[in-house]
Amino acid sequence: MSHEHAQEHEHAEYSELSEMDARVRALETLLTEHGLVDRAALDAVVERYETEVGPHNGAAVIAKAWTDPKYKEWLLSDADAAIASLGYVGRQGEHMVVVENTPERHNMVVCTLCSCYPWPVLGLPPVWYKSPAYRSKAVIDPRGVLSDFGVELPDDTQIKVWDSTAEVRYLVLPMRPEGTEDLTEEELAALVNRNSMIGTGLAGTQQEVS
Amino acid sequence: MNGVHDMGGFHSFGPVVPESDQHVFHAEWEKRALALTLAVGALGLWNIDQMRHEREKLPPSIYLSSSYYKIWTLALENAIVALDLLERTDLTARTADQLIAGFAGQGSYERPTDTRPAYAVGQQVRTRELNPAGHTRLPRYARAHVGTVIAVHGAHVFPDRNAVPLGERPEKTPEWLYTVEFTGRELWGPDGDPQIMVSIDAWEPYLEAAE
């Protein structure tokens, strides 16, 4: 095998990555040269969604709802205003609805048609949220989805699935873990993971944090 | 349209594979694909429904075998070609500040209307058996089923009319938007899990009164 051939083989193994890398770079160069995009603006977008906007925002909302009954009431009746009061606004968060988990009813959110997701409070969706496996299964077998995530609920717990087919974005208010009465709002926020706010997981226990 | 993007209820896609919430991107090009899509979108040449339709119009084999940001990139390329963007000289890139300011501002999809909602919370409705060739947000699994209205959201931009071909002027007359809840048994039949409920957000043209 010649040296060139070995290189080709190496490329083929990562064909999608290298193809996409080249394709996106070409697109960026073309659009920049034509004055349609500004590279600094692209960097700012990446920075925003890589570091500033993420599930830590949603966790702050949930922790506040757990500790402040008035805020929780506001959040459940007018999520737009209650979430905006903490500064989490922006695209894909224009029409928020918060749904509360109880021992009787567990909520799960999906977008079967694409990838609708509440960016201001959860950041960008994870790969599995956008995958055919999740989008197909969540509405017909949500208990099976929970099982894929290692979560088993009692058979008589009702599972309510919210398919985000319009611009309404849903955030699950998970149940507050037991034994967390003495925790501060900040410590509680650390118990709230992304999956618990989509409904494919539960809020963590104190042990998981320490 | 009845495309492969409309996945609710399909079998055989396999288990959901969880991942930690630390990974926003899985390759450098994904970051640029996202940013390019948002930056070009900020030029205001298309709306969210038109771009969704560009993605769902990709050939089924391409859609199903492409990663998510690849789907975005392919749709973006098609949109650039359709609008002849590279030939247009009347467009100026948004700066970083303008772009981020645009993201932070709330862009509501609710619109004023003189009409009254036809349905109220608690009312039974039947989803219509619609199979439009163009864009729609009524998923197939939820067509021709009886459910209950559990929320009325106001009049919102109607995607089926908003997603006109690129370059044409979208028709923005809003329609009342509802959340309609179905039992799992109504959607999936007697073998379905008796303890599941599923809701969709449905515009009034998707619905008719049920007995």
PDB file of C-alpha atoms in Angstrom, chain A residues 16-17 19-21 23-25 27-28 30-32 34-46 48-50 55 80 84 88-95 97 105 110-116 119 124-143 145 148-149 155-170 192-195, chain B residues 5-11 13-29 31-36 38-40 43 48-49 52 63-70 72-74 76-77 80 85-88 91-96 99-100 103-110 136-139 141 150 153 156 177 179 181 188 193 195-203:
ATOM      1  CA  GLU A  16     -18.283  12.576   7.696  1.00  0.00           C
ATOM      2  CA  LEU A  17     -16.232  14.695  10.066  1.00  0.00           C
ATOM      3  CA  GLU A  19     -16.370  16.257   4.826  1.00  0.00           C
ATOM      4  CA  MET A  20     -18.475  18.415   7.126  1.00  0.00           C
ATOM      5  CA  ASP A  21     -15.479  20.272   8.451  1.00  0.00           C
ATOM      6  CA  ARG A  23     -18.031  21.982   3.892  1.00  0.00           C
ATOM      7  CA  VAL A  24     -18.767  24.299   6.808  1.00  0.00           C
ATOM      8  CA  ARG A  25     -15.412  26.051   6.445  1.00  0.00           C
ATOM      9  CA  LEU A  27     -19.534  28.021   3.581  1.00  0.00           C
ATOM     10  CA  GLU A  28     -18.135  30.309   6.258  1.00  0.00           C
ATOM     11  CA  LEU A  30     -17.927  32.263   1.083  1.00  0.00           C
ATOM     12  CA  LEU A  31     -20.460  34.012   3.300  1.00  0.00           C
ATOM     13  CA  THR A  32     -17.766  36.095   4.989  1.00  0.00           C
ATOM     14  CA  HIS A  34     -19.656  38.254   0.451  1.00  0.00           C
ATOM     15  CA  GLY A  35     -20.200  40.331   3.570  1.00  0.00           C
ATOM     16  CA  LEU A  36     -23.153  38.254   4.749  1.00  0.00           C
ATOM     17  CA  VAL A  37     -21.640  37.109   8.027  1.00  0.00           C
ATOM     18  CA  ASP A  38     -19.116  38.572  10.410  1.00  0.00           C
ATOM     19  CA  ARG A  39     -16.639  36.131  11.966  1.00  0.00           C
ATOM     20  CA  ALA A  40     -16.715  37.959  15.303  1.00  0.00           C
ATOM     21  CA  ALA A  41     -20.478  37.472  15.358  1.00  0.00           C
ATOM     22  CA  LEU A  42     -20.041  33.728  14.806  1.00  0.00           C
ATOM     23  CA  ASP A  43     -17.581  33.570  17.712  1.00  0.00           C
ATOM     24  CA  ALA A  44     -20.050  35.439  19.905  1.00  0.00           C
ATOM     25  CA  VAL A  45     -22.819  32.953  19.115  1.00  0.00           C
ATOM     26  CA  VAL A  46     -20.610  29.988  19.972  1.00  0.00           C
ATOM     27  CA  ARG A  48     -23.028  32.388  24.186  1.00  0.00           C
ATOM     28  CA  TYR A  49     -24.298  28.829  23.765  1.00  0.00           C
ATOM     29  CA  GLU A  50     -21.141  27.099  24.916  1.00  0.00           C
ATOM     30  CA  PRO A  55     -29.103  24.198  32.182  1.00  0.00           C
ATOM     31  CA  ASP A  80     -42.853  33.856  30.833  1.00  0.00           C
ATOM     32  CA  ALA A  84     -37.912  36.686  32.663  1.00  0.00           C
ATOM     33  CA  TYR A  88     -33.500  34.325  31.253  1.00  0.00           C
ATOM     34  CA  VAL A  89     -35.046  35.598  28.054  1.00  0.00           C
ATOM     35  CA  GLY A  90     -34.423  35.169  24.357  1.00  0.00           C
ATOM     36  CA  ARG A  91     -35.144  33.049  21.352  1.00  0.00           C
ATOM     37  CA  GLN A  92     -36.816  29.684  21.868  1.00  0.00           C
ATOM     38  CA  GLY A  93     -38.093  30.926  25.206  1.00  0.00           C
ATOM     39  CA  GLU A  94     -40.805  33.298  24.050  1.00  0.00           C
ATOM     40  CA  HIS A  95     -43.775  31.288  25.299  1.00  0.00           C
ATOM     41  CA  VAL A  97     -44.943  26.825  30.233  1.00  0.00           C
ATOM     42  CA  ARG A 105     -47.871  12.490  37.537  1.00  0.00           C
ATOM     43  CA  VAL A 110     -40.306  16.105  23.357  1.00  0.00           C
ATOM     44  CA  CYS A 111     -40.408  17.650  19.914  1.00  0.00           C
ATOM     45  CA  THR A 112     -41.376  14.828  17.552  1.00  0.00           C
ATOM     46  CA  LEU A 113     -41.116  17.063  14.463  1.00  0.00           C
ATOM     47  CA  CYS A 114     -37.690  18.644  14.978  1.00  0.00           C
ATOM     48  CA  SER A 115     -35.838  19.809  18.065  1.00  0.00           C
ATOM     49  CA  CYS A 116     -37.876  22.535  19.814  1.00  0.00           C
ATOM     50  CA  TRP A 119     -32.831  27.576  24.922  1.00  0.00           C
ATOM     51  CA  LEU A 124     -28.874  23.873  23.272  1.00  0.00           C
ATOM     52  CA  PRO A 125     -30.482  20.424  23.234  1.00  0.00           C
ATOM     53  CA  PRO A 126     -28.360  17.304  23.716  1.00  0.00           C
ATOM     54  CA  VAL A 127     -27.854  14.914  20.785  1.00  0.00           C
ATOM     55  CA  TRP A 128     -30.335  12.353  22.121  1.00  0.00           C
ATOM     56  CA  TYR A 129     -33.136  14.921  22.369  1.00  0.00           C
ATOM     57  CA  LYS A 130     -32.840  15.519  18.610  1.00  0.00           C
ATOM     58  CA  SER A 131     -32.378  11.843  17.741  1.00  0.00           C
ATOM     59  CA  PRO A 132     -34.922   9.665  15.909  1.00  0.00           C
ATOM     60  CA  ALA A 133     -34.850   7.259  18.872  1.00  0.00           C
ATOM     61  CA  TYR A 134     -36.131   9.853  21.341  1.00  0.00           C
ATOM     62  CA  ARG A 135     -38.492  11.674  18.979  1.00  0.00           C
ATOM     63  CA  SER A 136     -40.167   8.431  17.896  1.00  0.00           C
ATOM     64  CA  LYS A 137     -40.370   6.697  21.252  1.00  0.00           C
ATOM     65  CA  ALA A 138     -41.251   9.463  23.711  1.00  0.00           C
ATOM     66  CA  VAL A 139     -44.906   9.707  22.651  1.00  0.00           C
ATOM     67  CA  ILE A 140     -45.660   5.988  22.320  1.00  0.00           C
ATOM     68  CA  ASP A 141     -43.445   4.484  25.029  1.00  0.00           C
ATOM     69  CA  PRO A 142     -42.331   7.148  27.512  1.00  0.00           C
ATOM     70  CA  ARG A 143     -41.860   4.504  30.193  1.00  0.00           C
ATOM     71  CA  VAL A 145     -37.556   6.029  27.377  1.00  0.00           C
ATOM     72  CA  ASP A 148     -33.274   3.831  28.759  1.00  0.00           C
ATOM     73  CA  PHE A 149     -32.239   6.549  31.225  1.00  0.00           C
ATOM     74  CA  ASP A 155     -46.786   1.486  37.233  1.00  0.00           C
ATOM     75  CA  ASP A 156     -49.581   3.675  38.523  1.00  0.00           C
ATOM     76  CA  THR A 157     -47.645   6.921  38.057  1.00  0.00           C
ATOM     77  CA  GLN A 158     -49.181   8.683  35.100  1.00  0.00           C
ATOM     78  CA  ILE A 159     -46.695   9.902  32.499  1.00  0.00           C
ATOM     79  CA  LYS A 160     -47.673  13.036  30.633  1.00  0.00           C
ATOM     80  CA  VAL A 161     -45.787  13.797  27.437  1.00  0.00           C
ATOM     81  CA  TRP A 162     -45.762  17.328  26.005  1.00  0.00           C
ATOM     82  CA  ASP A 163     -45.009  17.410  22.268  1.00  0.00           C
ATOM     83  CA  SER A 164     -43.731  20.931  21.445  1.00  0.00           C
ATOM     84  CA  THR A 165     -45.428  21.298  18.067  1.00  0.00           C
ATOM     85  CA  ALA A 166     -45.797  25.111  18.253  1.00  0.00           C
ATOM     86  CA  GLU A 167     -43.538  27.839  19.682  1.00  0.00           C
ATOM     87  CA  VAL A 168     -44.583  27.037  23.258  1.00  0.00           C
ATOM     88  CA  ARG A 169     -41.583  25.723  25.211  1.00  0.00           C
ATOM     89  CA  TYR A 170     -41.965  23.455  28.217  1.00  0.00           C
ATOM     90  CA  VAL A 192     -31.144  19.968  39.333  1.00  0.00           C
ATOM     91  CA  ASN A 193     -29.741  18.413  36.189  1.00  0.00           C
ATOM     92  CA  ARG A 194     -30.793  18.986  32.618  1.00  0.00           C
ATOM     93  CA  ASN A 195     -32.606  15.661  32.214  1.00  0.00           C
TER      94      ASN A 195
ATOM     95  CA  HIS B   5     -39.013  14.136  10.140  1.00  0.00           C
ATOM     96  CA  ASP B   6     -42.494  13.401  11.574  1.00  0.00           C
ATOM     97  CA  MET B   7     -41.266  10.612  13.817  1.00  0.00           C
ATOM     98  CA  GLY B   8     -43.726  10.300  16.673  1.00  0.00           C
ATOM     99  CA  GLY B   9     -44.679   6.648  17.210  1.00  0.00           C
ATOM    100  CA  PHE B  10     -42.177   5.049  14.799  1.00  0.00           C
ATOM    101  CA  HIS B  11     -40.718   1.793  16.028  1.00  0.00           C
ATOM    102  CA  PHE B  13     -35.088   3.457  15.976  1.00  0.00           C
ATOM    103  CA  GLY B  14     -33.548   1.672  18.971  1.00  0.00           C
ATOM    104  CA  PRO B  15     -33.002   2.817  22.541  1.00  0.00           C
ATOM    105  CA  VAL B  16     -32.304   6.409  23.497  1.00  0.00           C
ATOM    106  CA  VAL B  17     -28.613   6.803  24.281  1.00  0.00           C
ATOM    107  CA  PRO B  18     -28.146   9.224  27.196  1.00  0.00           C
ATOM    108  CA  GLU B  19     -25.132  11.469  27.542  1.00  0.00           C
ATOM    109  CA  SER B  20     -23.878  13.845  30.201  1.00  0.00           C
ATOM    110  CA  ASP B  21     -24.978  17.453  30.042  1.00  0.00           C
ATOM    111  CA  GLN B  22     -21.394  18.633  29.550  1.00  0.00           C
ATOM    112  CA  HIS B  23     -21.258  18.241  25.780  1.00  0.00           C
ATOM    113  CA  VAL B  24     -22.937  20.979  23.822  1.00  0.00           C
ATOM    114  CA  PHE B  25     -20.996  20.285  20.619  1.00  0.00           C
ATOM    115  CA  HIS B  26     -19.285  17.136  19.392  1.00  0.00           C
ATOM    116  CA  ALA B  27     -17.045  18.657  16.716  1.00  0.00           C
ATOM    117  CA  GLU B  28     -15.656  22.082  15.909  1.00  0.00           C
ATOM    118  CA  TRP B  29     -17.656  22.305  12.681  1.00  0.00           C
ATOM    119  CA  LYS B  31     -20.198  25.191  16.434  1.00  0.00           C
ATOM    120  CA  ARG B  32     -19.682  26.986  13.155  1.00  0.00           C
ATOM    121  CA  ALA B  33     -22.751  25.337  11.583  1.00  0.00           C
ATOM    122  CA  LEU B  34     -24.943  26.584  14.429  1.00  0.00           C
ATOM    123  CA  ALA B  35     -23.434  30.068  14.368  1.00  0.00           C
ATOM    124  CA  LEU B  36     -23.663  30.353  10.566  1.00  0.00           C
ATOM    125  CA  LEU B  38     -28.173  31.862  13.266  1.00  0.00           C
ATOM    126  CA  ALA B  39     -26.084  34.614  11.674  1.00  0.00           C
ATOM    127  CA  VAL B  40     -27.541  34.161   8.181  1.00  0.00           C
ATOM    128  CA  LEU B  43     -30.489  38.754   7.863  1.00  0.00           C
ATOM    129  CA  ILE B  48     -38.589  29.737  11.458  1.00  0.00           C
ATOM    130  CA  ASP B  49     -41.259  27.776   9.595  1.00  0.00           C
ATOM    131  CA  ARG B  52     -37.941  24.018   9.288  1.00  0.00           C
ATOM    132  CA  TYR B  63     -32.356  13.261   6.585  1.00  0.00           C
ATOM    133  CA  LEU B  64     -32.188   9.939   8.403  1.00  0.00           C
ATOM    134  CA  SER B  65     -28.490   9.348   7.862  1.00  0.00           C
ATOM    135  CA  SER B  66     -27.275  12.845   8.705  1.00  0.00           C
ATOM    136  CA  SER B  67     -26.320  14.187  12.086  1.00  0.00           C
ATOM    137  CA  TYR B  68     -28.389  17.085  13.362  1.00  0.00           C
ATOM    138  CA  TYR B  69     -26.086  19.964  12.492  1.00  0.00           C
ATOM    139  CA  LYS B  70     -25.432  18.367   9.107  1.00  0.00           C
ATOM    140  CA  TRP B  72     -28.977  22.302   9.440  1.00  0.00           C
ATOM    141  CA  THR B  73     -25.999  22.865   7.146  1.00  0.00           C
ATOM    142  CA  LEU B  74     -27.578  21.160   4.133  1.00  0.00           C
ATOM    143  CA  LEU B  76     -28.739  26.387   4.932  1.00  0.00           C
ATOM    144  CA  GLU B  77     -26.841  25.614   1.714  1.00  0.00           C
ATOM    145  CA  ILE B  80     -28.489  30.208   0.088  1.00  0.00           C
ATOM    146  CA  LEU B  85     -27.642  35.079  -1.622  1.00  0.00           C
ATOM    147  CA  LEU B  86     -24.094  35.172  -2.902  1.00  0.00           C
ATOM    148  CA  GLU B  87     -25.195  37.406  -5.762  1.00  0.00           C
ATOM    149  CA  ARG B  88     -27.083  39.862  -3.626  1.00  0.00           C
ATOM    150  CA  LEU B  91     -27.355  42.660   2.435  1.00  0.00           C
ATOM    151  CA  THR B  92     -24.982  43.552   5.234  1.00  0.00           C
ATOM    152  CA  ALA B  93     -23.772  41.142   7.900  1.00  0.00           C
ATOM    153  CA  ARG B  94     -24.962  41.661  11.445  1.00  0.00           C
ATOM    154  CA  THR B  95     -22.194  42.538  13.875  1.00  0.00           C
ATOM    155  CA  ALA B  96     -21.695  40.446  17.010  1.00  0.00           C
ATOM    156  CA  LEU B  99     -26.737  39.548  16.586  1.00  0.00           C
ATOM    157  CA  ILE B 100     -26.624  38.928  20.322  1.00  0.00           C
ATOM    158  CA  PHE B 103     -31.247  36.943  20.349  1.00  0.00           C
ATOM    159  CA  ALA B 104     -31.901  38.508  23.731  1.00  0.00           C
ATOM    160  CA  GLY B 105     -34.973  40.406  22.572  1.00  0.00           C
ATOM    161  CA  GLN B 106     -38.170  38.446  22.933  1.00  0.00           C
ATOM    162  CA  GLY B 107     -39.824  37.736  19.608  1.00  0.00           C
ATOM    163  CA  SER B 108     -43.364  36.662  20.362  1.00  0.00           C
ATOM    164  CA  TYR B 109     -45.316  34.511  17.926  1.00  0.00           C
ATOM    165  CA  GLU B 110     -48.608  35.739  19.369  1.00  0.00           C
ATOM    166  CA  THR B 136     -47.565  21.538   8.793  1.00  0.00           C
ATOM    167  CA  ARG B 137     -47.101  21.136  12.533  1.00  0.00           C
ATOM    168  CA  LEU B 138     -49.858  18.583  13.013  1.00  0.00           C
ATOM    169  CA  PRO B 139     -47.960  15.315  13.525  1.00  0.00           C
ATOM    170  CA  TYR B 141     -49.793  10.229  15.039  1.00  0.00           C
ATOM    171  CA  ILE B 150     -56.337  21.987  28.255  1.00  0.00           C
ATOM    172  CA  HIS B 153     -52.596  30.298  24.159  1.00  0.00           C
ATOM    173  CA  HIS B 156     -50.250  32.631  16.989  1.00  0.00           C
ATOM    174  CA  LEU B 177     -53.496  28.035  19.392  1.00  0.00           C
ATOM    175  CA  THR B 179     -52.921  22.560  23.836  1.00  0.00           C
ATOM    176  CA  GLU B 181     -54.415  16.388  25.398  1.00  0.00           C
ATOM    177  CA  TRP B 188     -52.174   3.993  20.332  1.00  0.00           C
ATOM    178  CA  ASP B 193     -49.916   2.098  28.187  1.00  0.00           C
ATOM    179  CA  GLN B 195     -51.157   5.463  32.252  1.00  0.00           C
ATOM    180  CA  ILE B 196     -49.853   7.793  29.558  1.00  0.00           C
ATOM    181  CA  MET B 197     -51.223  11.083  28.290  1.00  0.00           C
ATOM    182  CA  VAL B 198     -49.827  13.009  25.310  1.00  0.00           C
ATOM    183  CA  SER B 199     -50.506  16.580  24.283  1.00  0.00           C
ATOM    184  CA  ILE B 200     -49.742  18.587  21.164  1.00  0.00           C
ATOM    185  CA  ASP B 201     -50.040  22.315  20.561  1.00  0.00           C
ATOM    186  CA  ALA B 202     -52.591  22.668  17.772  1.00  0.00           C
ATOM    187  CA  TRP B 203     -53.853  25.664  15.785  1.00  0.00           C
TER     188      TRP B 203
END
